mmCIF file of N, CA and C in Angstrom:
data_model
loop_
_atom_site.group_PDB
_atom_site.id
_atom_site.type_symbol
_atom_site.label_atom_id
_atom_site.label_comp_id
_atom_site.label_asym_id
_atom_site.label_seq_id
_atom_site.Cartn_x
_atom_site.Cartn_y
_atom_site.Cartn_z
ATOM 1 N N MET N 1 -168.755 110.970 -117.162
ATOM 2 C CA MET N 1 -168.372 111.315 -118.712
ATOM 3 C C MET N 1 -169.404 112.415 -119.122
ATOM 4 N N ARG N 2 -170.594 112.008 -118.775
ATOM 5 C CA ARG N 2 -171.711 112.926 -119.095
ATOM 6 C C ARG N 2 -171.512 114.367 -118.577
ATOM 7 N N VAL N 3 -171.382 114.383 -117.154
ATOM 8 C CA VAL N 3 -171.193 115.502 -116.370
ATOM 9 C C VAL N 3 -170.138 116.350 -117.173
ATOM 10 N N GLY N 4 -169.090 115.732 -117.533
ATOM 11 C CA GLY N 4 -167.948 116.595 -118.168
ATOM 12 C C GLY N 4 -168.405 117.144 -119.450
ATOM 13 N N GLY N 5 -169.279 116.488 -120.254
ATOM 14 C CA GLY N 5 -169.772 116.984 -121.503
ATOM 15 C C GLY N 5 -170.709 118.404 -121.202
ATOM 16 N N ILE N 6 -171.464 118.221 -120.099
ATOM 17 C CA ILE N 6 -172.431 119.204 -119.654
ATOM 18 C C ILE N 6 -171.699 120.504 -119.142
ATOM 19 N N VAL N 7 -170.646 120.213 -118.381
ATOM 20 C CA VAL N 7 -169.812 121.308 -117.941
ATOM 21 C C VAL N 7 -169.136 122.164 -119.127
ATOM 22 N N PHE N 8 -168.541 121.272 -119.917
ATOM 23 C CA PHE N 8 -167.831 121.697 -121.116
ATOM 24 C C PHE N 8 -168.787 122.667 -121.945
ATOM 25 N N ALA N 9 -170.160 122.143 -122.140
ATOM 26 C CA ALA N 9 -171.044 123.009 -122.928
ATOM 27 C C ALA N 9 -171.486 124.208 -122.198
ATOM 28 N N VAL N 10 -171.525 124.269 -120.891
ATOM 29 C CA VAL N 10 -171.834 125.445 -120.398
ATOM 30 C C VAL N 10 -170.679 126.643 -120.527
ATOM 31 N N GLY N 11 -169.482 125.841 -120.264
ATOM 32 C CA GLY N 11 -168.481 126.974 -120.579
ATOM 33 C C GLY N 11 -168.264 127.299 -121.882
ATOM 34 N N ALA N 12 -168.612 126.408 -123.038
ATOM 35 C CA ALA N 12 -168.418 126.796 -124.191
ATOM 36 C C ALA N 12 -169.625 128.045 -124.625
ATOM 37 N N LEU N 13 -170.752 127.824 -123.988
ATOM 38 C CA LEU N 13 -171.710 128.714 -124.222
ATOM 39 C C LEU N 13 -171.451 130.050 -123.703
ATOM 40 N N ALA N 14 -170.921 129.972 -122.291
ATOM 41 C CA ALA N 14 -170.371 131.300 -121.618
ATOM 42 C C ALA N 14 -169.278 131.860 -122.493
ATOM 43 N N THR N 15 -168.233 131.211 -122.954
ATOM 44 C CA THR N 15 -167.388 131.706 -123.888
ATOM 45 C C THR N 15 -167.968 132.411 -125.067
ATOM 46 N N LEU N 16 -168.955 131.973 -125.741
ATOM 47 C CA LEU N 16 -169.634 132.666 -126.856
ATOM 48 C C LEU N 16 -170.376 133.796 -126.305
ATOM 49 N N VAL N 17 -171.081 133.847 -125.320
ATOM 50 C CA VAL N 17 -171.785 134.930 -124.738
ATOM 51 C C VAL N 17 -170.732 136.199 -124.281
ATOM 52 N N THR N 18 -169.719 135.770 -123.643
ATOM 53 C CA THR N 18 -168.692 136.779 -123.303
ATOM 54 C C THR N 18 -167.806 137.382 -124.430
ATOM 55 N N PHE N 19 -167.801 136.708 -125.562
ATOM 56 C CA PHE N 19 -167.151 137.251 -126.799
ATOM 57 C C PHE N 19 -168.124 138.169 -127.702
ATOM 58 N N ALA N 20 -169.502 137.842 -127.346
ATOM 59 C CA ALA N 20 -170.436 138.701 -128.222
ATOM 60 C C ALA N 20 -170.294 140.323 -127.998
ATOM 61 N N PRO N 21 -169.985 140.819 -126.692
ATOM 62 C CA PRO N 21 -169.928 142.424 -126.720
ATOM 63 C C PRO N 21 -168.774 142.999 -127.491
ATOM 64 N N MET N 22 -167.773 142.231 -127.756
ATOM 65 C CA MET N 22 -166.665 142.661 -128.709
ATOM 66 C C MET N 22 -167.208 142.872 -130.095
ATOM 67 N N PHE N 23 -168.055 141.968 -130.502
ATOM 68 C CA PHE N 23 -168.540 142.045 -131.854
ATOM 69 C C PHE N 23 -169.661 143.154 -132.109
ATOM 70 N N LEU N 24 -170.480 143.145 -130.868
ATOM 71 C CA LEU N 24 -171.665 143.989 -130.820
ATOM 72 C C LEU N 24 -171.448 145.491 -130.515
ATOM 73 N N GLY N 25 -170.275 145.480 -129.822
ATOM 74 C CA GLY N 25 -170.034 146.954 -129.465
ATOM 75 C C GLY N 25 -170.725 147.310 -128.116
ATOM 76 N N THR N 26 -171.101 146.418 -127.459
ATOM 77 C CA THR N 26 -171.842 146.618 -126.100
ATOM 78 C C THR N 26 -170.967 146.536 -124.919
ATOM 79 N N GLU N 27 -171.393 146.933 -123.738
ATOM 80 C CA GLU N 27 -170.738 146.856 -122.659
ATOM 81 C C GLU N 27 -170.293 145.393 -122.150
ATOM 82 N N ARG N 28 -169.091 145.491 -121.702
ATOM 83 C CA ARG N 28 -168.516 144.121 -121.195
ATOM 84 C C ARG N 28 -169.305 143.528 -120.035
ATOM 85 N N PHE N 29 -169.156 142.076 -119.951
ATOM 86 C CA PHE N 29 -169.815 141.424 -118.690
ATOM 87 C C PHE N 29 -168.881 141.525 -117.512
ATOM 88 N N PRO N 30 -169.501 141.356 -116.345
ATOM 89 C CA PRO N 30 -168.658 141.287 -115.127
ATOM 90 C C PRO N 30 -167.703 140.095 -115.114
ATOM 91 N N PRO N 31 -166.567 140.343 -114.244
ATOM 92 C CA PRO N 31 -165.528 139.180 -114.186
ATOM 93 C C PRO N 31 -166.067 137.714 -114.013
ATOM 94 N N ILE N 32 -167.127 137.729 -113.291
ATOM 95 C CA ILE N 32 -167.725 136.376 -112.969
ATOM 96 C C ILE N 32 -168.026 135.530 -114.335
ATOM 97 N N ALA N 33 -168.606 136.326 -115.224
ATOM 98 C CA ALA N 33 -168.849 135.873 -116.543
ATOM 99 C C ALA N 33 -167.472 135.114 -117.356
ATOM 100 N N TYR N 34 -166.448 135.707 -117.045
ATOM 101 C CA TYR N 34 -165.304 135.158 -117.587
ATOM 102 C C TYR N 34 -164.706 133.936 -116.743
ATOM 103 N N PHE N 35 -165.153 134.051 -115.616
ATOM 104 C CA PHE N 35 -164.566 132.734 -114.595
ATOM 105 C C PHE N 35 -165.655 131.586 -115.075
ATOM 106 N N VAL N 36 -166.800 131.732 -115.405
ATOM 107 C CA VAL N 36 -167.635 130.564 -116.074
ATOM 108 C C VAL N 36 -167.089 130.034 -117.316
ATOM 109 N N CYS N 37 -166.462 130.903 -117.951
ATOM 110 C CA CYS N 37 -165.789 130.392 -119.333
ATOM 111 C C CYS N 37 -164.736 129.228 -118.905
ATOM 112 N N MET N 38 -164.272 129.425 -117.821
ATOM 113 C CA MET N 38 -163.088 128.537 -117.458
ATOM 114 C C MET N 38 -163.754 126.984 -117.221
ATOM 115 N N LEU N 39 -164.884 126.955 -117.163
ATOM 116 C CA LEU N 39 -165.645 125.522 -116.918
ATOM 117 C C LEU N 39 -165.442 124.726 -118.185
ATOM 118 N N MET N 40 -165.350 125.394 -119.399
ATOM 119 C CA MET N 40 -165.025 124.732 -120.442
ATOM 120 C C MET N 40 -163.609 123.813 -120.351
ATOM 121 N N GLY N 41 -162.734 124.156 -119.801
ATOM 122 C CA GLY N 41 -161.485 123.355 -119.566
ATOM 123 C C GLY N 41 -161.637 122.431 -118.599
ATOM 124 N N LEU N 42 -162.427 122.750 -117.454
ATOM 125 C CA LEU N 42 -162.622 121.770 -116.366
ATOM 126 C C LEU N 42 -163.566 120.720 -117.022
ATOM 127 N N GLY N 43 -164.618 120.963 -117.820
ATOM 128 C CA GLY N 43 -165.401 119.996 -118.340
ATOM 129 C C GLY N 43 -164.774 119.000 -119.306
ATOM 130 N N PHE N 44 -163.680 119.699 -120.071
ATOM 131 C CA PHE N 44 -162.958 118.831 -120.861
ATOM 132 C C PHE N 44 -162.097 117.839 -119.981
ATOM 133 N N ALA N 45 -161.529 118.312 -118.937
ATOM 134 C CA ALA N 45 -160.724 117.371 -118.109
ATOM 135 C C ALA N 45 -161.712 116.396 -117.399
ATOM 136 N N LEU N 46 -162.714 116.792 -116.929
ATOM 137 C CA LEU N 46 -163.691 115.645 -116.445
ATOM 138 C C LEU N 46 -164.088 114.641 -117.454
ATOM 139 N N ALA N 47 -164.289 115.041 -118.642
ATOM 140 C CA ALA N 47 -164.688 114.027 -119.798
ATOM 141 C C ALA N 47 -163.612 113.277 -120.063
ATOM 142 N N ALA N 48 -162.463 113.696 -120.085
ATOM 143 C CA ALA N 48 -161.164 112.967 -120.476
ATOM 144 C C ALA N 48 -160.863 111.816 -119.378
ATOM 145 N N ALA N 49 -161.015 112.427 -117.971
ATOM 146 C CA ALA N 49 -160.906 111.453 -116.816
ATOM 147 C C ALA N 49 -162.035 110.386 -117.043
ATOM 148 N N GLY N 50 -163.224 110.666 -117.243
ATOM 149 C CA GLY N 50 -164.280 109.680 -117.415
ATOM 150 C C GLY N 50 -163.910 108.642 -118.574
ATOM 151 N N LEU N 51 -163.462 109.228 -119.651
ATOM 152 C CA LEU N 51 -162.994 108.319 -120.931
ATOM 153 C C LEU N 51 -161.870 107.385 -120.396
ATOM 154 N N LEU N 52 -160.962 107.941 -119.847
ATOM 155 C CA LEU N 52 -159.828 107.105 -119.302
ATOM 156 C C LEU N 52 -160.254 105.987 -118.370
ATOM 157 N N ARG N 53 -161.149 106.361 -117.419
ATOM 158 C CA ARG N 53 -161.617 105.401 -116.426
ATOM 159 C C ARG N 53 -162.530 104.268 -117.222
ATOM 160 N N SER N 54 -163.178 104.663 -118.044
ATOM 161 C CA SER N 54 -164.065 103.820 -118.898
ATOM 162 C C SER N 54 -163.044 102.737 -119.736
ATOM 163 N N ALA N 55 -162.213 103.288 -120.251
ATOM 164 C CA ALA N 55 -161.395 102.445 -121.143
ATOM 165 C C ALA N 55 -160.521 101.387 -120.080
ATOM 166 N N ALA N 56 -160.059 101.740 -118.862
ATOM 167 C CA ALA N 56 -159.373 101.058 -118.083
ATOM 168 C C ALA N 56 -160.415 99.920 -117.471
ATOM 169 N N GLU N 57 -161.733 100.198 -117.291
ATOM 170 C CA GLU N 57 -162.779 99.192 -116.876
ATOM 171 C C GLU N 57 -162.805 98.052 -118.030
ATOM 172 N N GLN N 58 -162.902 98.737 -119.200
ATOM 173 C CA GLN N 58 -163.086 97.596 -120.328
ATOM 174 C C GLN N 58 -161.928 96.828 -120.427
ATOM 175 N N ARG N 59 -160.685 97.270 -120.334
ATOM 176 C CA ARG N 59 -159.459 96.605 -120.368
ATOM 177 C C ARG N 59 -159.451 95.552 -119.416
ATOM 178 N N ARG N 60 -159.776 95.930 -118.065
ATOM 179 C CA ARG N 60 -159.910 94.907 -116.962
ATOM 180 C C ARG N 60 -160.877 93.823 -117.344
ATOM 181 N N GLN N 61 -162.129 94.200 -117.884
ATOM 182 C CA GLN N 61 -163.160 93.308 -118.242
ATOM 183 C C GLN N 61 -162.642 92.350 -119.215
ATOM 184 N N ALA N 62 -161.845 92.723 -120.375
ATOM 185 C CA ALA N 62 -161.374 91.934 -121.369
ATOM 186 C C ALA N 62 -160.306 91.048 -120.829
ATOM 187 N N GLY N 63 -159.430 91.507 -119.913
ATOM 188 C CA GLY N 63 -158.386 90.772 -119.373
ATOM 189 C C GLY N 63 -159.007 89.501 -118.704
ATOM 190 N N ASP N 64 -160.069 89.881 -117.795
ATOM 191 C CA ASP N 64 -160.748 88.825 -116.912
ATOM 192 C C ASP N 64 -161.354 87.789 -117.878
ATOM 193 N N ALA N 65 -161.989 88.082 -118.952
ATOM 194 C CA ALA N 65 -162.681 87.248 -119.856
ATOM 195 C C ALA N 65 -161.585 86.387 -120.592
ATOM 196 N N ALA N 66 -160.455 86.883 -120.879
ATOM 197 C CA ALA N 66 -159.364 86.119 -121.561
ATOM 198 C C ALA N 66 -158.791 85.149 -120.576
ATOM 199 N N ARG N 67 -158.636 85.580 -119.292
ATOM 200 C CA ARG N 67 -158.132 84.545 -118.369
ATOM 201 C C ARG N 67 -159.125 83.508 -118.109
ATOM 202 N N ARG N 68 -160.456 83.700 -118.139
ATOM 203 C CA ARG N 68 -161.464 82.695 -117.915
ATOM 204 C C ARG N 68 -161.395 81.669 -118.979
ATOM 205 N N LEU N 69 -161.210 82.172 -120.148
ATOM 206 C CA LEU N 69 -161.096 81.319 -121.389
ATOM 207 C C LEU N 69 -159.873 80.382 -121.477
ATOM 208 N N SER N 70 -158.929 80.979 -120.901
ATOM 209 C CA SER N 70 -157.520 80.207 -120.991
ATOM 210 C C SER N 70 -157.523 79.164 -119.777
ATOM 211 N N GLU N 71 -158.343 79.404 -118.877
ATOM 212 C CA GLU N 71 -158.600 78.275 -117.752
ATOM 213 C C GLU N 71 -159.247 77.243 -118.067
ATOM 214 N N ARG N 72 -160.161 77.266 -119.067
ATOM 215 C CA ARG N 72 -161.027 76.151 -119.496
ATOM 216 C C ARG N 72 -160.149 75.038 -120.048
#
């Protein structure tokens, strides 16, 4: 989940940097800069996958604990 947050932050920063020339009237960045912007979506997907995986693990642990209590 942390990796997703880092990748998202890199993508968000790249997005801000690539939009700057429009407001400053400077020369556009090369196409690779716009590709790096797509990391924002990838980071979001990674973070969401980590969140879902973590939630599933917590549900599993809660279910195991409930079964142990009911067996007593």
